[in-house]
PDB file of C-alpha atoms in Angstrom:
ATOM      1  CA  UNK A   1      13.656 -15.494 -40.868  1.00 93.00           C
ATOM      2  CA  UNK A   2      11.069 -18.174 -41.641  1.00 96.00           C
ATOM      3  CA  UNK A   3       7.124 -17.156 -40.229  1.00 97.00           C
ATOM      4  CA  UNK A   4       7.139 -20.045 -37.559  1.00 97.00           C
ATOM      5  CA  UNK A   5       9.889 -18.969 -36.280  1.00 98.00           C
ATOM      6  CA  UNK A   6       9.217 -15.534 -36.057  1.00 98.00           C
ATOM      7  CA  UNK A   7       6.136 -16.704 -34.079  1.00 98.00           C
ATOM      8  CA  UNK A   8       7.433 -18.613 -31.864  1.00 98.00           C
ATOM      9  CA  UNK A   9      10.124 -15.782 -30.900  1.00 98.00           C
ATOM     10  CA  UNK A  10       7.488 -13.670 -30.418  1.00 98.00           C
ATOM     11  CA  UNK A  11       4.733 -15.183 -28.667  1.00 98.00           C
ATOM     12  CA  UNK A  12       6.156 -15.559 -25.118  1.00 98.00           C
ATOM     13  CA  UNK A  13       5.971 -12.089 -25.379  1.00 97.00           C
ATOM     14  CA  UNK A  14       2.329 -11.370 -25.837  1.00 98.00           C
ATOM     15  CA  UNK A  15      -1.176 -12.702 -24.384  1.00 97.00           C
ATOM     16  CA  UNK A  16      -3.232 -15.001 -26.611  1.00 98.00           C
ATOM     17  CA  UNK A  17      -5.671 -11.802 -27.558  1.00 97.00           C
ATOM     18  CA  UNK A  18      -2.896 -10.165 -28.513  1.00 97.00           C
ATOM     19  CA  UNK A  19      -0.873 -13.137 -30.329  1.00 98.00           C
ATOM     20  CA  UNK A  20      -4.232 -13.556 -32.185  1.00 98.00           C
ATOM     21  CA  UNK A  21      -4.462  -9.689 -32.596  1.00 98.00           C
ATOM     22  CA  UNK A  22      -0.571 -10.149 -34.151  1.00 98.00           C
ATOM     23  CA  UNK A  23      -1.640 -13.030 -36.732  1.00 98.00           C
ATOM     24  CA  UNK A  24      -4.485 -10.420 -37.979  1.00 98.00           C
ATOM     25  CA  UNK A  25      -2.230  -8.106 -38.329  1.00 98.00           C
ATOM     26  CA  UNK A  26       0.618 -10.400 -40.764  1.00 98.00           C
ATOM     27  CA  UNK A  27      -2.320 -12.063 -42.849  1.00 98.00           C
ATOM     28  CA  UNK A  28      -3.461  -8.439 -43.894  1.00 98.00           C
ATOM     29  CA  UNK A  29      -0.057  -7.061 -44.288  1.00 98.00           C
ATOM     30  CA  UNK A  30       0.640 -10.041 -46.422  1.00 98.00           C
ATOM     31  CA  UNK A  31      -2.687  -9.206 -47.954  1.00 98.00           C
ATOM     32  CA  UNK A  32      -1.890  -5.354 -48.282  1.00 98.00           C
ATOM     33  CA  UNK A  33       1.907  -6.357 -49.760  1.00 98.00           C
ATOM     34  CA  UNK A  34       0.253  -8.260 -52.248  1.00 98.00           C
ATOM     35  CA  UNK A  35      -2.025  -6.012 -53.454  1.00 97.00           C
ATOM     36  CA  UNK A  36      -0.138  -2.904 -53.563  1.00 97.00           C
ATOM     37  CA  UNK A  37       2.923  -4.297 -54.786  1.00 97.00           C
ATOM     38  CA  UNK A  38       5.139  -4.951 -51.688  1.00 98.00           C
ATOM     39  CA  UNK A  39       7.536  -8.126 -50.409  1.00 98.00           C
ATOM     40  CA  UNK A  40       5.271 -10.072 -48.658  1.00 98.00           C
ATOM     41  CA  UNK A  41       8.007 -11.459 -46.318  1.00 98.00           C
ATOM     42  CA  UNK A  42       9.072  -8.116 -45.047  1.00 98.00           C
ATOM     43  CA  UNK A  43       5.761  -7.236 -44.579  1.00 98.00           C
ATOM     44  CA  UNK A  44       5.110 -10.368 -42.977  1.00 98.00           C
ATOM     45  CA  UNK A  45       7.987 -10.055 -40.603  1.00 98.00           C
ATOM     46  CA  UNK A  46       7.306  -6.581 -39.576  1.00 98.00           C
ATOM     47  CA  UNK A  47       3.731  -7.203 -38.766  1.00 98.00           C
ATOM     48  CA  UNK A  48       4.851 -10.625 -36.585  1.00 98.00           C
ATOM     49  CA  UNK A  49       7.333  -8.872 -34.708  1.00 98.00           C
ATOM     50  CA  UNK A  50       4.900  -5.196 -34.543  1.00 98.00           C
ATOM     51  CA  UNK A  51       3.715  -5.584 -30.717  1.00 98.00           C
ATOM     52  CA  UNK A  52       7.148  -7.306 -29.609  1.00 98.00           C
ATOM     53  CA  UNK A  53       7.675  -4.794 -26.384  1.00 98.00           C
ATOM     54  CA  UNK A  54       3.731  -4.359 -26.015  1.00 97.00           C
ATOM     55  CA  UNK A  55       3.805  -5.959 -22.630  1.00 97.00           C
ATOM     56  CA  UNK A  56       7.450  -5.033 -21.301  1.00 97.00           C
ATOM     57  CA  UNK A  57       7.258  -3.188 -18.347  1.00 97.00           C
ATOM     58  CA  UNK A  58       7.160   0.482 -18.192  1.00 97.00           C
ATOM     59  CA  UNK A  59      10.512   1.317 -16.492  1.00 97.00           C
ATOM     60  CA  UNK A  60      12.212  -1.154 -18.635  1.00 97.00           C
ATOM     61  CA  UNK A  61      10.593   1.089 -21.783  1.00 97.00           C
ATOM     62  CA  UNK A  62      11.426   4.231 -20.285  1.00 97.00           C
ATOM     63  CA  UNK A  63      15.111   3.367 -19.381  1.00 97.00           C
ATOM     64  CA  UNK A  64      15.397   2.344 -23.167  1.00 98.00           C
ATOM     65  CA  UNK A  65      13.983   5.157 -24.101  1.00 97.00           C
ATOM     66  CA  UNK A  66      16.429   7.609 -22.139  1.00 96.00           C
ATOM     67  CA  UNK A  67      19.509   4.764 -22.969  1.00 97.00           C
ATOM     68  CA  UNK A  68      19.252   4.835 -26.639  1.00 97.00           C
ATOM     69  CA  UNK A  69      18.432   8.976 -27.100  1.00 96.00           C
ATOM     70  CA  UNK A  70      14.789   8.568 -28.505  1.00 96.00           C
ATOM     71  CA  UNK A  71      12.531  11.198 -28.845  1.00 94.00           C
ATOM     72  CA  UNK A  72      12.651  12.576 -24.872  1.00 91.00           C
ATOM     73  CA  UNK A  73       9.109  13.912 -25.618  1.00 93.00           C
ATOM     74  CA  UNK A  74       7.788  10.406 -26.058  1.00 94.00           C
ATOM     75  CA  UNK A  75       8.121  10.592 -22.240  1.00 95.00           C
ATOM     76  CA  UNK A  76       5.709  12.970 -22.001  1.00 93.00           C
ATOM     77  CA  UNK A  77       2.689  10.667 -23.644  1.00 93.00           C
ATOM     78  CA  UNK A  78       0.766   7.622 -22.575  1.00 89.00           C
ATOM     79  CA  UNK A  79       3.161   4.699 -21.967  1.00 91.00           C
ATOM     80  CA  UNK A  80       1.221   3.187 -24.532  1.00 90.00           C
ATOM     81  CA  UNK A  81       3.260   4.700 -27.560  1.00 94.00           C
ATOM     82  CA  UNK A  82       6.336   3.749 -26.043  1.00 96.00           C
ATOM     83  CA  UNK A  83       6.600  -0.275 -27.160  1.00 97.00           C
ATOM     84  CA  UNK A  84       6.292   0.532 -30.698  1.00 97.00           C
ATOM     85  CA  UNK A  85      10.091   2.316 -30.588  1.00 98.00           C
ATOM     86  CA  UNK A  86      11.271   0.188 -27.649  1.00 98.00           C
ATOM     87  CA  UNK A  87      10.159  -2.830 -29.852  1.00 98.00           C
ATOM     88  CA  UNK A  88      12.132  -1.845 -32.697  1.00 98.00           C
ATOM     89  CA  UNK A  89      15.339  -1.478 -30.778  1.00 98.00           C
ATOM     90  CA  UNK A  90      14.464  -4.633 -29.128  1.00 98.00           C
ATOM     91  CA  UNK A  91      14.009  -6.319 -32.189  1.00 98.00           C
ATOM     92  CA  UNK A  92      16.892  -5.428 -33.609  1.00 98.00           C
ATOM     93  CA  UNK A  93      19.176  -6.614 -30.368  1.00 98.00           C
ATOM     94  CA  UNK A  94      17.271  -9.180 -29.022  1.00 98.00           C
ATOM     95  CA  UNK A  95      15.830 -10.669 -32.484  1.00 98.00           C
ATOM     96  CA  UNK A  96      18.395  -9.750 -34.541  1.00 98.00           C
ATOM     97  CA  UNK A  97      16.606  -8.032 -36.940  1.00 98.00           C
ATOM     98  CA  UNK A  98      18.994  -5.292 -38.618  1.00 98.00           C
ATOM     99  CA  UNK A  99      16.755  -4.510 -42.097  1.00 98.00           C
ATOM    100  CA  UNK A 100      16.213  -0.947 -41.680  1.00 98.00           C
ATOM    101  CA  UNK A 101      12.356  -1.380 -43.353  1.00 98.00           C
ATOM    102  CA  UNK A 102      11.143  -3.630 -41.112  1.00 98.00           C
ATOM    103  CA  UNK A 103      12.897  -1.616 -37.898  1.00 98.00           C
ATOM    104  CA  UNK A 104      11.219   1.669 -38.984  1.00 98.00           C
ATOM    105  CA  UNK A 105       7.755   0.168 -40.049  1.00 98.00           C
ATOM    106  CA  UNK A 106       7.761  -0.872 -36.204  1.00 98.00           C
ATOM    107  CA  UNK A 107       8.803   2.002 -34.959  1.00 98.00           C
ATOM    108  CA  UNK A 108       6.326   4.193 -36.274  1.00 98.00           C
ATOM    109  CA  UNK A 109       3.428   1.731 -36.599  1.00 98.00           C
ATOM    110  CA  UNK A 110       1.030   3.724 -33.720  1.00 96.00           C
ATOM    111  CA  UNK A 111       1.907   7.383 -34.717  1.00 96.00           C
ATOM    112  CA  UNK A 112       2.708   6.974 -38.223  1.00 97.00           C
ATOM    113  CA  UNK A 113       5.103   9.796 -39.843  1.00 97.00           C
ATOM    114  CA  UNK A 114       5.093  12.212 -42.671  1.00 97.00           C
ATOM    115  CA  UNK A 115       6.256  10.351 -46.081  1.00 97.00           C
ATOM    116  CA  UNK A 116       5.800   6.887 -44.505  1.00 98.00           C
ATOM    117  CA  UNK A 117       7.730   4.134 -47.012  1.00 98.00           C
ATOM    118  CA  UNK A 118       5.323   2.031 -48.868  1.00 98.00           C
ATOM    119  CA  UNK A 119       5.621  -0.931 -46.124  1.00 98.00           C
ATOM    120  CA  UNK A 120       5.359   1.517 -43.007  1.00 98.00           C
ATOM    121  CA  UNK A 121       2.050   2.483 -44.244  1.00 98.00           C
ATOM    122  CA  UNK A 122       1.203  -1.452 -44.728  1.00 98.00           C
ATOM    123  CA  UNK A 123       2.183  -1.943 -41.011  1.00 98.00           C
ATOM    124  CA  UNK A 124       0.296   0.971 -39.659  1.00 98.00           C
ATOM    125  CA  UNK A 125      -3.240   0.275 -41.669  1.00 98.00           C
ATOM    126  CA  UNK A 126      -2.707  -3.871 -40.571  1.00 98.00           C
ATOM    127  CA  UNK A 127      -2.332  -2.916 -37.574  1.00 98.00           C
ATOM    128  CA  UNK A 128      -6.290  -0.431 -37.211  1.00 98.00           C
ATOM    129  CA  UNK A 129      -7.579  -3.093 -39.657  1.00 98.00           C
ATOM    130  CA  UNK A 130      -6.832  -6.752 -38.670  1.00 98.00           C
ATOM    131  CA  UNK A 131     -10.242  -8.736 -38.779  1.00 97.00           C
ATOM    132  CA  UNK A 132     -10.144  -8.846 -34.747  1.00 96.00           C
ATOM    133  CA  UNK A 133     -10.647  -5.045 -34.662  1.00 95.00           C
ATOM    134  CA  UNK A 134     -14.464  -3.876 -33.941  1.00 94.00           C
ATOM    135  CA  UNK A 135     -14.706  -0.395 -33.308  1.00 93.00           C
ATOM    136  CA  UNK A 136     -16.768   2.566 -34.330  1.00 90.00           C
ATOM    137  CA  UNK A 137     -15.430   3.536 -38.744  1.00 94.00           C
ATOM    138  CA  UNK A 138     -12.873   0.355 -38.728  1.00 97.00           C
ATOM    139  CA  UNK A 139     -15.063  -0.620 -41.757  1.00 97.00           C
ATOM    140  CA  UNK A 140     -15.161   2.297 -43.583  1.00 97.00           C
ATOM    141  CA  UNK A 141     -11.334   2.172 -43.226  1.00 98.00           C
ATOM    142  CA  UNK A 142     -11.467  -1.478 -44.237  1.00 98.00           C
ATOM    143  CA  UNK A 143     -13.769  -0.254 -47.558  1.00 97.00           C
ATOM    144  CA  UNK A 144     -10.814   2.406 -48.253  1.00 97.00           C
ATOM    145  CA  UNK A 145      -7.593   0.541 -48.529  1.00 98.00           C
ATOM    146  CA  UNK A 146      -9.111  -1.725 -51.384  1.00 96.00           C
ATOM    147  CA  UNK A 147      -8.978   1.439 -53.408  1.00 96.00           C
ATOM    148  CA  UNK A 148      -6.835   3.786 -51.677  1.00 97.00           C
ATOM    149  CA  UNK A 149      -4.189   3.023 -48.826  1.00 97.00           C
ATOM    150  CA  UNK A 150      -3.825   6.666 -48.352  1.00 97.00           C
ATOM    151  CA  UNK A 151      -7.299   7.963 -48.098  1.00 96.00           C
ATOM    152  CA  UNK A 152      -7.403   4.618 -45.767  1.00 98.00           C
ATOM    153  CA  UNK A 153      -4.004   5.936 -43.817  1.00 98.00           C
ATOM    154  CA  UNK A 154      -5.805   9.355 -43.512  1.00 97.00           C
ATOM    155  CA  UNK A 155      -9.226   8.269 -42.398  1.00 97.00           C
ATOM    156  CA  UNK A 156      -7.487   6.281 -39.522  1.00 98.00           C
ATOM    157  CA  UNK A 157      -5.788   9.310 -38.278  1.00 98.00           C
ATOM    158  CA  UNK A 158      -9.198  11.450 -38.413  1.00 97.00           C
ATOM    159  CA  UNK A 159     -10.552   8.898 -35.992  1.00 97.00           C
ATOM    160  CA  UNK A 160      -7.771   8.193 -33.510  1.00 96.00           C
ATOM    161  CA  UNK A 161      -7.759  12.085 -33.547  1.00 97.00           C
ATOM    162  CA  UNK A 162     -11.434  11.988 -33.182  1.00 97.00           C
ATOM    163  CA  UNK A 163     -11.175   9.124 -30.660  1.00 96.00           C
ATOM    164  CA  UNK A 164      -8.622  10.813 -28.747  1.00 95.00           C
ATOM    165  CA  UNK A 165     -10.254  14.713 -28.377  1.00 96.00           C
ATOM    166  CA  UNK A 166     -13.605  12.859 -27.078  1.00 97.00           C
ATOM    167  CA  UNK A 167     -11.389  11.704 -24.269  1.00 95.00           C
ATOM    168  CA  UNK A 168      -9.338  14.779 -23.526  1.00 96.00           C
ATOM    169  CA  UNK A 169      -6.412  12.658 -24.030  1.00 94.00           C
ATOM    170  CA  UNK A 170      -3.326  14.076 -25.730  1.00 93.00           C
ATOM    171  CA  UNK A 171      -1.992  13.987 -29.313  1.00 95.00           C
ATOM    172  CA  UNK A 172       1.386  12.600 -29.982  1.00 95.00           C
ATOM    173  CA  UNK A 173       2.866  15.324 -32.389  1.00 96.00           C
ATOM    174  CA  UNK A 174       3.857  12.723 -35.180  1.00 95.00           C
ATOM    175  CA  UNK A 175       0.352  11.458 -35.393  1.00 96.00           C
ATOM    176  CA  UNK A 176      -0.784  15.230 -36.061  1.00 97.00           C
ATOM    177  CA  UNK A 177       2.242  15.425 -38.226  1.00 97.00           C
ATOM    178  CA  UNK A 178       1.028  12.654 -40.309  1.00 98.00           C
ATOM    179  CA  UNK A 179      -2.346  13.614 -40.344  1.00 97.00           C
ATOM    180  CA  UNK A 180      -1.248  17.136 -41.647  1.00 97.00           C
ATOM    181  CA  UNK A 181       1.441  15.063 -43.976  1.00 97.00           C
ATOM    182  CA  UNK A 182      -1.381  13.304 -45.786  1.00 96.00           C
ATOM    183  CA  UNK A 183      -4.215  16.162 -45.851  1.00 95.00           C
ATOM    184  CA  UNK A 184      -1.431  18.133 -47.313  1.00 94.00           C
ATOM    185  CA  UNK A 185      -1.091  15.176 -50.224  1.00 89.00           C
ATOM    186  CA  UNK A 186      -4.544  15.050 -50.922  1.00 80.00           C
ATOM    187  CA  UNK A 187      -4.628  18.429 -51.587  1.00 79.00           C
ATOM    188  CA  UNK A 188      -1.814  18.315 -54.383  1.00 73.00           C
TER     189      UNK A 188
END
């Protein structure tokens, strides 16, 4: 699928800020797929279509949720995780969308995952990073994934985790996963 149209399927679906958010987040996956080796046009793709549920209603999220046997415990979380999962099935049968890649790079592009494939990781890093982000260590993460998406990947995770304790909010269990996944790594 060509970017316009990608963008045009997708922007009914989101405010401006967060259409403008979305084109952040493709020109530095594009940037990221370039750099570390990736295709561009998947990364491009999964970035576009990223936030696709963001704004679907909750019910509609948590009936897909309970439909299509997702994680149950998702349920027990802030709504907030729930479009990145919804969006991906979504994608797939509203969009059309079938490439496995892109599907899973949406999926887990607000928790992240243990062993994350090369363009997950892209996904997940465009998404903290995008130029319209401001928000206390985005640019130390920004200074890290010109040298090292992982040390980037992991210093992302320290401050959601960070961000998240401050506010007594509580930890998706794949985020801490991930976080132990790539402590773990930079160990070996």
């Amino acid at each position: 699928m060509e970017k316009d149209k990608a963008l045009s399927i997708v922007k009914p679906h989101l405010t401006e800020k967060r259409y403008i958010h979305t084109i952040g987040v493709m020109e530095t996956a594009v940037d990221l797929a370039k750099k570390y080796g990736y295709d561009e046009k998947k990364a491009e793709l999964a970035a576009i279509f990223h936030d696709y549920a963001k704004y679907r209603p909750e019910n509609e999220m948590k009936s897909i949720i309970i439909e299509q046997k997702m994680p149950k415990e998702l349920l027990d979380f802030h709504p907030e995780l729930w479009h990145a999962p919804v969006g991906s099935y979504l994608v797939k049968t509203e969009v059309g969308i079938e490439d496995v890649d892109i599907l899973n790079a949406i999926t887990y592009h607000t928790t992240g995952r243990p062993n994350m494939t090369l363009l997950e990781k892209i996904i997940f890093i465009a998404d903290y990073i995008e130029p319209n982000r401001n928000f206390p260590g985005v640019e130390q993460v920004r200074d890290l994934v010109k040298t090292n998406l992982d040390g980037a990947i992991l210093q992302s995770l320290k401050n959601t985790i960070i961000y998240l304790t401050k506010k007594n909010a509580t930890i998706y269990p794949d985020t801490l996963y991930t976080y132990n996944y790539f402590i773990k790594m930079k160990e070996e």
